[in-house]
Amino acid sequence: MTSMSGQPQFRYTQPPSKVLHLRNLPWECTEEELIELCRPFGKIVNTKCNVGANRNQAFVEFTDTNQAISMVSYYASSSEPAQIRGKTVYLQYSNRQEIVNNKVSGDIASNVLLVTIEGVQAGDVSIDVLHLVFSAFGFVHKIATFEKTAGFQALVQYSDSTTASAARSALDGRSIPRYLLADNVGPVHLRISFSAHTDLNVKFQSHRSRDYTNPNLPVAPSAIDGGQFTIGPDGKRREPESNVLLASIENMDYAVSIDVLHTVWIWNKQ
């Protein structure tokens, strides 16, 4: 297949590999955007973003080679090219069979935590639950979730390493409280280390990433088109039921304490 610019969208110089090499990506393309593009064809176990002199290339690793072949074959025969943010993405098989990321030690203090959520699949623990748990130690700036070989993971960004260290010390090896989880989800354990990141690049608000410092950030198209929403009998979009409520307090004329909220909820229960 040839793109509208005349540049071939695929190069077949390499034999099939479970790692795909993507070129012509938009500036500062995020891991979330890569996963959204590739997820329909299989499970993504690793990525490497913003490589090359112009930082417009990336590598994506699938669980097996057949999934990578499926993606290449689909776009080779499709009239619609692979795109991210309106830019045509060029694909080819990589000459590597796995992605090796060179990261700094997880023991070097950072303001960003790498959290591995053990015993669950993506979607079992919502980003709102993670925000609630980690906000107990300070203001959480950003959260990004993803799936890797290690399982379901999240990056949690605080303002400084001191706050992040306090959260790690308190939560590493602990479990998420049972009352925050759905009935069908078993015990959820947290394994936490420091990340090499210092400032997460969140492009959209979605069920996979949030920037709590920028309320004007646009909502991801995937969250609008699908995400975790369902359509109710009245034809309106609604979120799945949960035992946790997210309440927004508007037009506050005075301070609202936890005790006041507790009283309101108890009163409505009677």
Coordinates of N, CA, C and O in Angstrom, one line a residue, residues 9-147:
Q9 N 3.8 2.8 2.8 CA 3.4 2.7 4.2 C 4.1 1.5 4.9 O 4.3 1.5 6.1
F10 N 4.6 0.5 4.1 CA 5.2 -0.6 4.6 C 6.5 -0.9 3.9 O 6.7 -0.7 2.8
R11 N 7.4 -1.4 4.7 CA 8.7 -1.9 4.2 C 8.8 -3.4 4.5 O 8.7 -3.8 5.7
Y12 N 9.1 -4.2 3.6 CA 9.1 -5.7 3.8 C 10.6 -6.2 3.8 O 10.8 -7.3 3.5
T13 N 11.5 -5.3 4.1 CA 12.9 -5.7 4.0 C 13.3 -6.6 5.2 O 14.3 -7.3 5.1
Q14 N 12.5 -6.6 6.2 CA 12.8 -7.4 7.4 C 11.8 -8.6 7.4 O 10.7 -8.4 7.1
P15 N 12.3 -9.8 7.9 CA 11.3 -10.9 8.1 C 10.4 -10.6 9.2 O 10.7 -9.7 10.1
P16 N 9.2 -11.2 9.3 CA 8.2 -10.9 10.4 C 8.8 -11.0 11.8 O 9.7 -11.9 12.0
S17 N 8.4 -10.1 12.6 CA 8.9 -10.1 14.0 C 7.7 -9.6 14.8 O 6.8 -8.9 14.4
K18 N 7.7 -10.0 16.1 CA 6.6 -9.5 17.0 C 6.8 -8.1 17.4 O 6.0 -7.5 18.1
V19 N 8.0 -7.5 17.0 CA 8.2 -6.0 17.2 C 8.0 -5.3 15.9 O 8.6 -5.6 14.9
L20 N 7.2 -4.2 16.0 CA 7.0 -3.4 14.8 C 7.7 -2.1 15.0 O 7.8 -1.5 16.1
H21 N 8.2 -1.5 13.9 CA 8.9 -0.2 13.9 C 7.9 0.8 13.2 O 7.5 0.6 12.1
L22 N 7.5 1.8 13.9 CA 6.6 2.8 13.5 C 7.3 4.1 13.2 O 8.1 4.6 14.0
R23 N 7.1 4.7 12.0 CA 7.7 6.0 11.7 C 6.7 7.0 11.3 O 5.5 6.8 11.2
N24 N 7.1 8.3 11.2 CA 6.3 9.4 10.9 C 5.2 9.7 12.0 O 4.1 10.2 11.7
L25 N 5.6 9.5 13.2 CA 4.7 9.7 14.3 C 4.6 11.2 14.6 O 5.5 11.9 14.4
P26 N 3.5 11.7 15.2 CA 3.4 13.1 15.6 C 4.3 13.4 16.8 O 4.8 12.5 17.5
W27 N 4.6 14.6 16.9 CA 5.6 15.0 18.0 C 5.1 14.6 19.4 O 4.0 14.7 19.7
E28 N 6.1 14.0 20.1 CA 5.8 13.6 21.5 C 4.6 12.6 21.5 O 3.8 12.7 22.4
C29 N 4.6 11.7 20.6 CA 3.6 10.6 20.6 C 3.7 9.9 21.9 O 4.8 9.5 22.4
T30 N 2.5 9.6 22.6 CA 2.5 9.0 23.9 C 2.4 7.5 23.7 O 1.9 6.9 22.7
E31 N 2.7 6.8 24.8 CA 2.6 5.3 24.9 C 1.1 5.0 24.7 O 0.7 4.0 24.1
E32 N 0.2 5.8 25.3 CA -1.2 5.5 25.3 C -1.7 5.5 23.8 O -2.5 4.7 23.4
E33 N -1.2 6.5 23.0 CA -1.6 6.6 21.6 C -1.2 5.4 20.8 O -1.9 4.9 20.0
L34 N 0.0 4.9 21.1 CA 0.5 3.7 20.4 C -0.3 2.5 20.7 O -0.7 1.7 19.8
I35 N -0.6 2.4 22.0 CA -1.4 1.2 22.4 C -2.8 1.2 21.8 O -3.3 0.2 21.4
E36 N -3.4 2.4 21.8 CA -4.7 2.6 21.2 C -4.7 2.1 19.7 O -5.7 1.5 19.3
L37 N -3.7 2.5 19.0 CA -3.6 2.1 17.6 C -3.4 0.6 17.4 O -4.0 0.0 16.5
C38 N -2.6 0.0 18.3 CA -2.2 -1.4 18.1 C -3.0 -2.4 18.8 O -3.0 -3.6 18.5
R39 N -3.8 -2.0 19.9 CA -4.5 -3.0 20.7 C -5.5 -3.9 20.0 O -5.6 -5.0 20.3
P40 N -6.2 -3.4 18.9 CA -7.1 -4.3 18.2 C -6.5 -5.5 17.6 O -7.2 -6.5 17.3
F41 N -5.2 -5.6 17.5 CA -4.5 -6.7 16.8 C -3.9 -7.7 17.8 O -3.4 -8.7 17.4
G42 N -3.8 -7.3 19.1 CA -3.2 -8.2 20.1 C -2.8 -7.5 21.3 O -2.9 -6.3 21.4
K43 N -2.2 -8.2 22.3 CA -1.7 -7.6 23.5 C -0.4 -7.0 23.3 O 0.6 -7.7 22.8
I44 N -0.2 -5.8 23.8 CA 1.1 -5.1 23.7 C 1.8 -5.4 25.0 O 1.3 -5.1 26.1
V45 N 3.0 -5.8 25.0 CA 3.8 -6.2 26.2 C 4.9 -5.1 26.4 O 5.5 -5.1 27.5
N46 N 5.3 -4.3 25.4 CA 6.3 -3.3 25.6 C 6.3 -2.3 24.5 O 5.8 -2.6 23.4
T47 N 6.7 -1.1 24.8 CA 6.8 0.0 23.8 C 8.1 0.8 24.1 O 8.6 0.8 25.2
K48 N 8.5 1.5 23.0 CA 9.6 2.4 23.2 C 9.3 3.6 22.3 O 9.2 3.5 21.1
C49 N 9.0 4.8 22.9 CA 8.5 5.9 22.2 C 9.6 7.0 22.0 O 10.6 7.0 22.6
N50 N 9.3 7.9 21.0 CA 10.1 9.1 20.8 C 11.6 8.8 20.5 O 12.5 9.4 21.1
V51 N 11.8 7.8 19.6 CA 13.2 7.5 19.3 C 13.5 8.1 17.9 O 12.7 8.6 17.2
G52 N 14.8 8.1 17.5 CA 15.3 8.7 16.3 C 15.6 10.2 16.5 O 15.3 10.8 17.5
A53 N 16.3 10.7 15.5 CA 16.8 12.1 15.5 C 15.7 13.1 15.7 O 15.8 14.1 16.4
N54 N 14.5 12.8 15.1 CA 13.4 13.7 15.2 C 12.4 13.3 16.2 O 11.3 13.9 16.3
R55 N 12.7 12.2 16.9 CA 11.8 11.7 18.0 C 10.4 11.4 17.4 O 9.4 11.6 18.1
N56 N 10.3 10.9 16.2 CA 9.0 10.6 15.6 C 8.9 9.2 15.2 O 8.2 8.8 14.3
Q57 N 9.7 8.3 15.9 CA 9.6 6.9 15.7 C 9.4 6.1 17.0 O 9.6 6.7 18.0
A58 N 9.0 4.9 16.8 CA 8.7 4.1 18.0 C 8.7 2.6 17.7 O 8.7 2.2 16.5
F59 N 8.8 1.8 18.7 CA 8.8 0.4 18.6 C 7.6 -0.2 19.5 O 7.4 0.3 20.6
V60 N 6.9 -1.1 18.9 CA 5.8 -1.8 19.7 C 6.0 -3.3 19.6 O 6.2 -3.8 18.6
E61 N 6.0 -3.9 20.8 CA 6.2 -5.4 20.9 C 4.9 -6.1 21.3 O 4.3 -5.7 22.3
F62 N 4.4 -7.0 20.4 CA 3.3 -7.8 20.7 C 3.7 -9.1 21.4 O 4.8 -9.4 21.5
T63 N 2.6 -9.8 21.9 CA 2.9 -11.1 22.6 C 3.6 -12.1 21.7 O 4.5 -12.8 22.1
D64 N 3.1 -12.2 20.4 CA 3.7 -13.1 19.5 C 3.7 -12.5 18.1 O 3.0 -11.5 17.8
T65 N 4.4 -13.1 17.2 CA 4.6 -12.6 15.8 C 3.3 -12.6 15.0 O 3.1 -11.6 14.2
N66 N 2.4 -13.5 15.2 CA 1.2 -13.5 14.5 C 0.3 -12.3 14.7 O -0.3 -11.8 13.7
Q67 N 0.4 -11.7 15.9 CA -0.4 -10.5 16.1 C 0.2 -9.3 15.3 O -0.5 -8.5 14.8
A68 N 1.6 -9.2 15.3 CA 2.2 -8.2 14.5 C 1.9 -8.4 13.0 O 1.6 -7.4 12.3
I69 N 1.9 -9.6 12.5 CA 1.6 -9.9 11.1 C 0.2 -9.4 10.8 O -0.1 -8.9 9.7
S70 N -0.7 -9.7 11.8 CA -2.1 -9.3 11.6 C -2.3 -7.8 11.4 O -3.0 -7.3 10.5
M71 N -1.5 -7.0 12.2 CA -1.6 -5.6 12.0 C -1.1 -5.1 10.7 O -1.7 -4.3 10.0
V72 N 0.1 -5.6 10.3 CA 0.7 -5.2 9.0 C -0.2 -5.6 7.9 O -0.4 -4.8 6.9
S73 N -0.7 -6.8 7.9 CA -1.6 -7.3 6.8 C -2.9 -6.5 6.7 O -3.3 -6.2 5.6
Y74 N -3.4 -6.1 7.8 CA -4.7 -5.4 7.8 C -4.5 -4.0 7.1 O -5.2 -3.7 6.2
Y75 N -3.4 -3.3 7.5 CA -3.2 -2.0 6.9 C -2.7 -2.0 5.5 O -2.8 -1.1 4.7
A76 N -2.0 -3.2 5.2 CA -1.5 -3.3 3.8 C -2.7 -3.4 2.8 O -2.6 -3.0 1.7
S77 N -3.8 -4.0 3.3 CA -5.0 -4.2 2.4 C -6.1 -3.2 2.6 O -7.1 -3.2 1.9
S78 N -5.9 -2.3 3.6 CA -7.0 -1.3 4.0 C -6.8 -0.1 3.1 O -5.7 0.4 2.8
S79 N -8.0 0.5 2.8 CA -7.9 1.8 2.1 C -7.7 3.0 3.0 O -7.3 4.1 2.6
E80 N -7.8 2.7 4.3 CA -7.5 3.7 5.4 C -6.2 3.4 6.0 O -6.0 2.3 6.6
P81 N -5.2 4.3 5.9 CA -3.9 4.1 6.5 C -3.9 4.1 8.0 O -4.9 4.7 8.6
A82 N -2.9 3.6 8.7 CA -2.8 3.7 10.1 C -2.5 5.2 10.4 O -1.6 5.8 9.8
Q83 N -3.2 5.8 11.4 CA -3.0 7.2 11.7 C -3.0 7.4 13.2 O -3.7 6.7 13.9
I84 N -2.3 8.4 13.6 CA -2.3 8.9 15.0 C -2.4 10.5 14.8 O -1.5 11.1 14.2
R85 N -3.4 11.1 15.4 CA -3.6 12.5 15.3 C -3.6 13.0 13.9 O -3.1 14.1 13.6
G86 N -4.2 12.2 13.0 CA -4.3 12.6 11.6 C -3.1 12.4 10.8 O -3.1 12.7 9.6
K87 N -2.0 12.0 11.3 CA -0.8 11.7 10.6 C -0.7 10.2 10.2 O -0.9 9.3 11.0
T88 N -0.4 10.0 8.9 CA -0.2 8.6 8.5 C 1.1 8.0 9.1 O 2.1 8.6 9.1
V89 N 0.9 6.8 9.7 CA 2.0 6.1 10.4 C 2.5 5.0 9.5 O 1.8 4.2 9.0
Y90 N 3.8 5.0 9.2 CA 4.4 4.0 8.4 C 5.0 2.8 9.2 O 5.6 3.0 10.3
L91 N 4.7 1.6 8.8 CA 5.0 0.4 9.6 C 6.0 -0.5 8.9 O 6.0 -0.6 7.7
Q92 N 6.8 -1.2 9.7 CA 7.6 -2.2 9.1 C 8.0 -3.1 10.3 O 7.9 -2.8 11.5
Y93 N 8.4 -4.4 9.9 CA 8.9 -5.3 11.0 C 10.3 -4.8 11.4 O 11.1 -4.3 10.6
S94 N 10.5 -4.9 12.7 CA 11.8 -4.6 13.3 C 12.8 -5.7 13.1 O 12.4 -6.9 13.0
N95 N 14.1 -5.4 13.1 CA 15.1 -6.4 13.1 C 15.4 -6.9 14.5 O 16.3 -7.8 14.6
R96 N 14.7 -6.5 15.5 CA 14.8 -7.0 16.8 C 13.6 -7.9 17.2 O 12.5 -7.7 16.7
Q97 N 13.8 -8.8 18.1 CA 12.8 -9.8 18.5 C 12.1 -9.4 19.8 O 11.1 -9.9 20.3
E98 N 12.7 -8.4 20.5 CA 12.1 -7.9 21.7 C 12.7 -6.5 22.0 O 13.7 -6.1 21.4
I99 N 12.0 -5.7 22.8 CA 12.4 -4.3 23.1 C 13.1 -4.4 24.5 O 12.6 -4.9 25.4
V100 N 14.3 -3.8 24.5 CA 15.0 -3.7 25.7 C 15.1 -2.3 26.1 O 15.7 -1.5 25.4
N101 N 14.5 -1.9 27.2 CA 14.5 -0.5 27.7 C 15.6 -0.4 28.8 O 15.6 -1.1 29.8
N102 N 16.5 0.6 28.6 CA 17.5 0.8 29.6 C 17.0 1.9 30.6 O 16.9 3.1 30.2
K103 N 16.6 1.5 31.8 CA 16.1 2.4 32.7 C 17.0 2.5 34.0 O 17.7 1.6 34.3
V104 N 16.9 3.6 34.6 CA 17.6 3.8 35.9 C 17.0 2.9 36.9 O 15.9 2.4 36.9
S105 N 17.8 2.7 38.0 CA 17.4 1.8 39.1 C 16.1 2.4 39.7 O 15.9 3.5 39.9
G106 N 15.2 1.4 40.1 CA 14.0 1.8 40.7 C 14.2 2.3 42.2 O 13.2 2.6 42.8
D107 N 15.4 2.2 42.7 CA 15.6 2.7 44.0 C 16.1 4.1 44.1 O 16.3 4.7 45.2
I108 N 16.3 4.8 42.9 CA 16.7 6.2 42.9 C 15.4 7.0 43.1 O 14.5 7.0 42.2
A109 N 15.4 7.9 44.1 CA 14.1 8.6 44.4 C 13.7 9.5 43.2 O 14.6 10.1 42.6
S110 N 12.4 9.5 43.0 CA 11.9 10.3 41.9 C 10.5 10.8 42.3 O 9.9 10.2 43.3
N111 N 10.0 11.8 41.7 CA 8.6 12.3 42.0 C 7.5 11.4 41.3 O 6.3 11.7 41.5
V112 N 8.0 10.5 40.4 CA 7.0 9.6 39.7 C 7.2 8.1 40.2 O 8.4 7.7 40.2
L113 N 6.1 7.5 40.5 CA 6.2 6.1 41.0 C 5.7 5.2 39.9 O 4.8 5.5 39.1
L114 N 6.4 4.0 39.7 CA 5.9 3.0 38.8 C 5.2 1.9 39.7 O 5.8 1.3 40.6
V115 N 3.9 1.8 39.5 CA 3.1 0.9 40.3 C 2.7 -0.3 39.5 O 2.1 -0.2 38.5
T116 N 3.0 -1.5 40.0 CA 2.6 -2.7 39.4 C 1.4 -3.2 40.2 O 1.5 -3.5 41.4
I117 N 0.2 -3.4 39.6 CA -1.0 -3.8 40.3 C -1.2 -5.3 40.1 O -1.6 -5.7 39.0
E118 N -0.8 -6.1 41.0 CA -0.8 -7.5 40.9 C -2.1 -8.2 41.1 O -2.9 -7.7 42.0
G119 N -2.4 -9.3 40.4 CA -3.6 -10.1 40.6 C -4.8 -9.6 39.9 O -5.9 -10.0 40.2
V120 N -4.7 -8.6 38.9 CA -5.8 -8.1 38.2 C -5.5 -8.0 36.7 O -4.4 -8.0 36.3
Q121 N -6.6 -7.8 36.0 CA -6.5 -7.4 34.6 C -6.8 -5.9 34.4 O -7.4 -5.3 35.3
A122 N -6.4 -5.4 33.3 CA -6.7 -4.0 33.0 C -8.2 -3.8 33.1 O -8.9 -4.5 32.5
G123 N -8.6 -2.8 33.8 CA -10.1 -2.5 33.9 C -10.6 -3.0 35.3 O -11.7 -2.5 35.7
D124 N -9.9 -3.9 36.0 CA -10.4 -4.4 37.3 C -10.2 -3.3 38.3 O -11.0 -3.2 39.3
V125 N -9.2 -2.5 38.2 CA -9.0 -1.4 39.1 C -9.0 -0.1 38.3 O -8.2 0.1 37.4
S126 N -10.0 0.8 38.6 CA -10.1 2.0 37.8 C -9.1 3.0 38.2 O -8.5 3.0 39.2
I127 N -8.9 4.0 37.3 CA -7.9 5.1 37.5 C -8.4 5.9 38.7 O -7.6 6.5 39.4
D128 N -9.7 6.0 38.9 CA -10.3 6.8 40.0 C -9.9 6.2 41.3 O -9.7 6.9 42.3
V129 N -9.9 4.8 41.4 CA -9.5 4.1 42.6 C -8.0 4.4 42.9 O -7.7 4.7 44.1
L130 N -7.2 4.3 41.9 CA -5.8 4.6 42.1 C -5.6 6.0 42.6 O -4.8 6.3 43.5
H131 N -6.3 6.9 42.0 CA -6.2 8.3 42.4 C -6.6 8.5 43.9 O -5.9 9.2 44.6
L132 N -7.6 7.8 44.3 CA -8.1 7.9 45.7 C -7.1 7.4 46.6 O -6.8 8.0 47.7
V133 N -6.5 6.2 46.3 CA -5.5 5.6 47.1 C -4.2 6.5 47.3 O -3.7 6.7 48.4
F134 N -3.7 7.0 46.2 CA -2.4 7.7 46.2 C -2.6 9.2 46.6 O -1.6 9.8 47.1
S135 N -3.8 9.7 46.6 CA -4.1 11.1 47.0 C -4.0 11.2 48.5 O -3.9 12.3 49.0
A136 N -4.0 10.1 49.2 CA -3.9 10.1 50.7 C -2.6 10.7 51.1 O -2.4 11.1 52.3
F137 N -1.6 10.7 50.2 CA -0.2 11.1 50.6 C 0.2 12.5 50.0 O 1.3 13.0 50.3
G138 N -0.7 13.1 49.2 CA -0.4 14.4 48.6 C -1.1 14.5 47.3 O -1.7 13.6 46.8
F139 N -1.0 15.7 46.8 CA -1.7 16.0 45.5 C -1.1 15.2 44.4 O 0.1 15.3 44.1
V140 N -1.9 14.4 43.7 CA -1.5 13.7 42.6 C -1.6 14.5 41.3 O -2.7 15.0 41.0
H141 N -0.5 14.8 40.6 CA -0.6 15.6 39.4 C -1.1 14.8 38.2 O -2.0 15.3 37.5
K142 N -0.6 13.6 37.9 CA -1.0 12.9 36.8 C -0.9 11.4 37.0 O -0.1 10.9 37.9
I143 N -1.7 10.6 36.3 CA -1.7 9.1 36.4 C -1.8 8.6 34.9 O -2.6 9.1 34.1
A144 N -1.0 7.6 34.6 CA -1.1 7.0 33.3 C -1.0 5.5 33.5 O -0.1 5.0 34.3
T145 N -2.0 4.7 33.0 CA -2.0 3.3 33.2 C -1.7 2.6 31.8 O -2.0 3.1 30.8
F146 N -1.2 1.4 31.9 CA -0.8 0.6 30.7 C -0.6 -0.8 31.1 O -0.6 -1.2 32.2
E147 N -0.5 -1.7 30.0 CA -0.2 -3.1 30.2 C 1.2 -3.5 29.7 O 1.5 -3.1 28.6

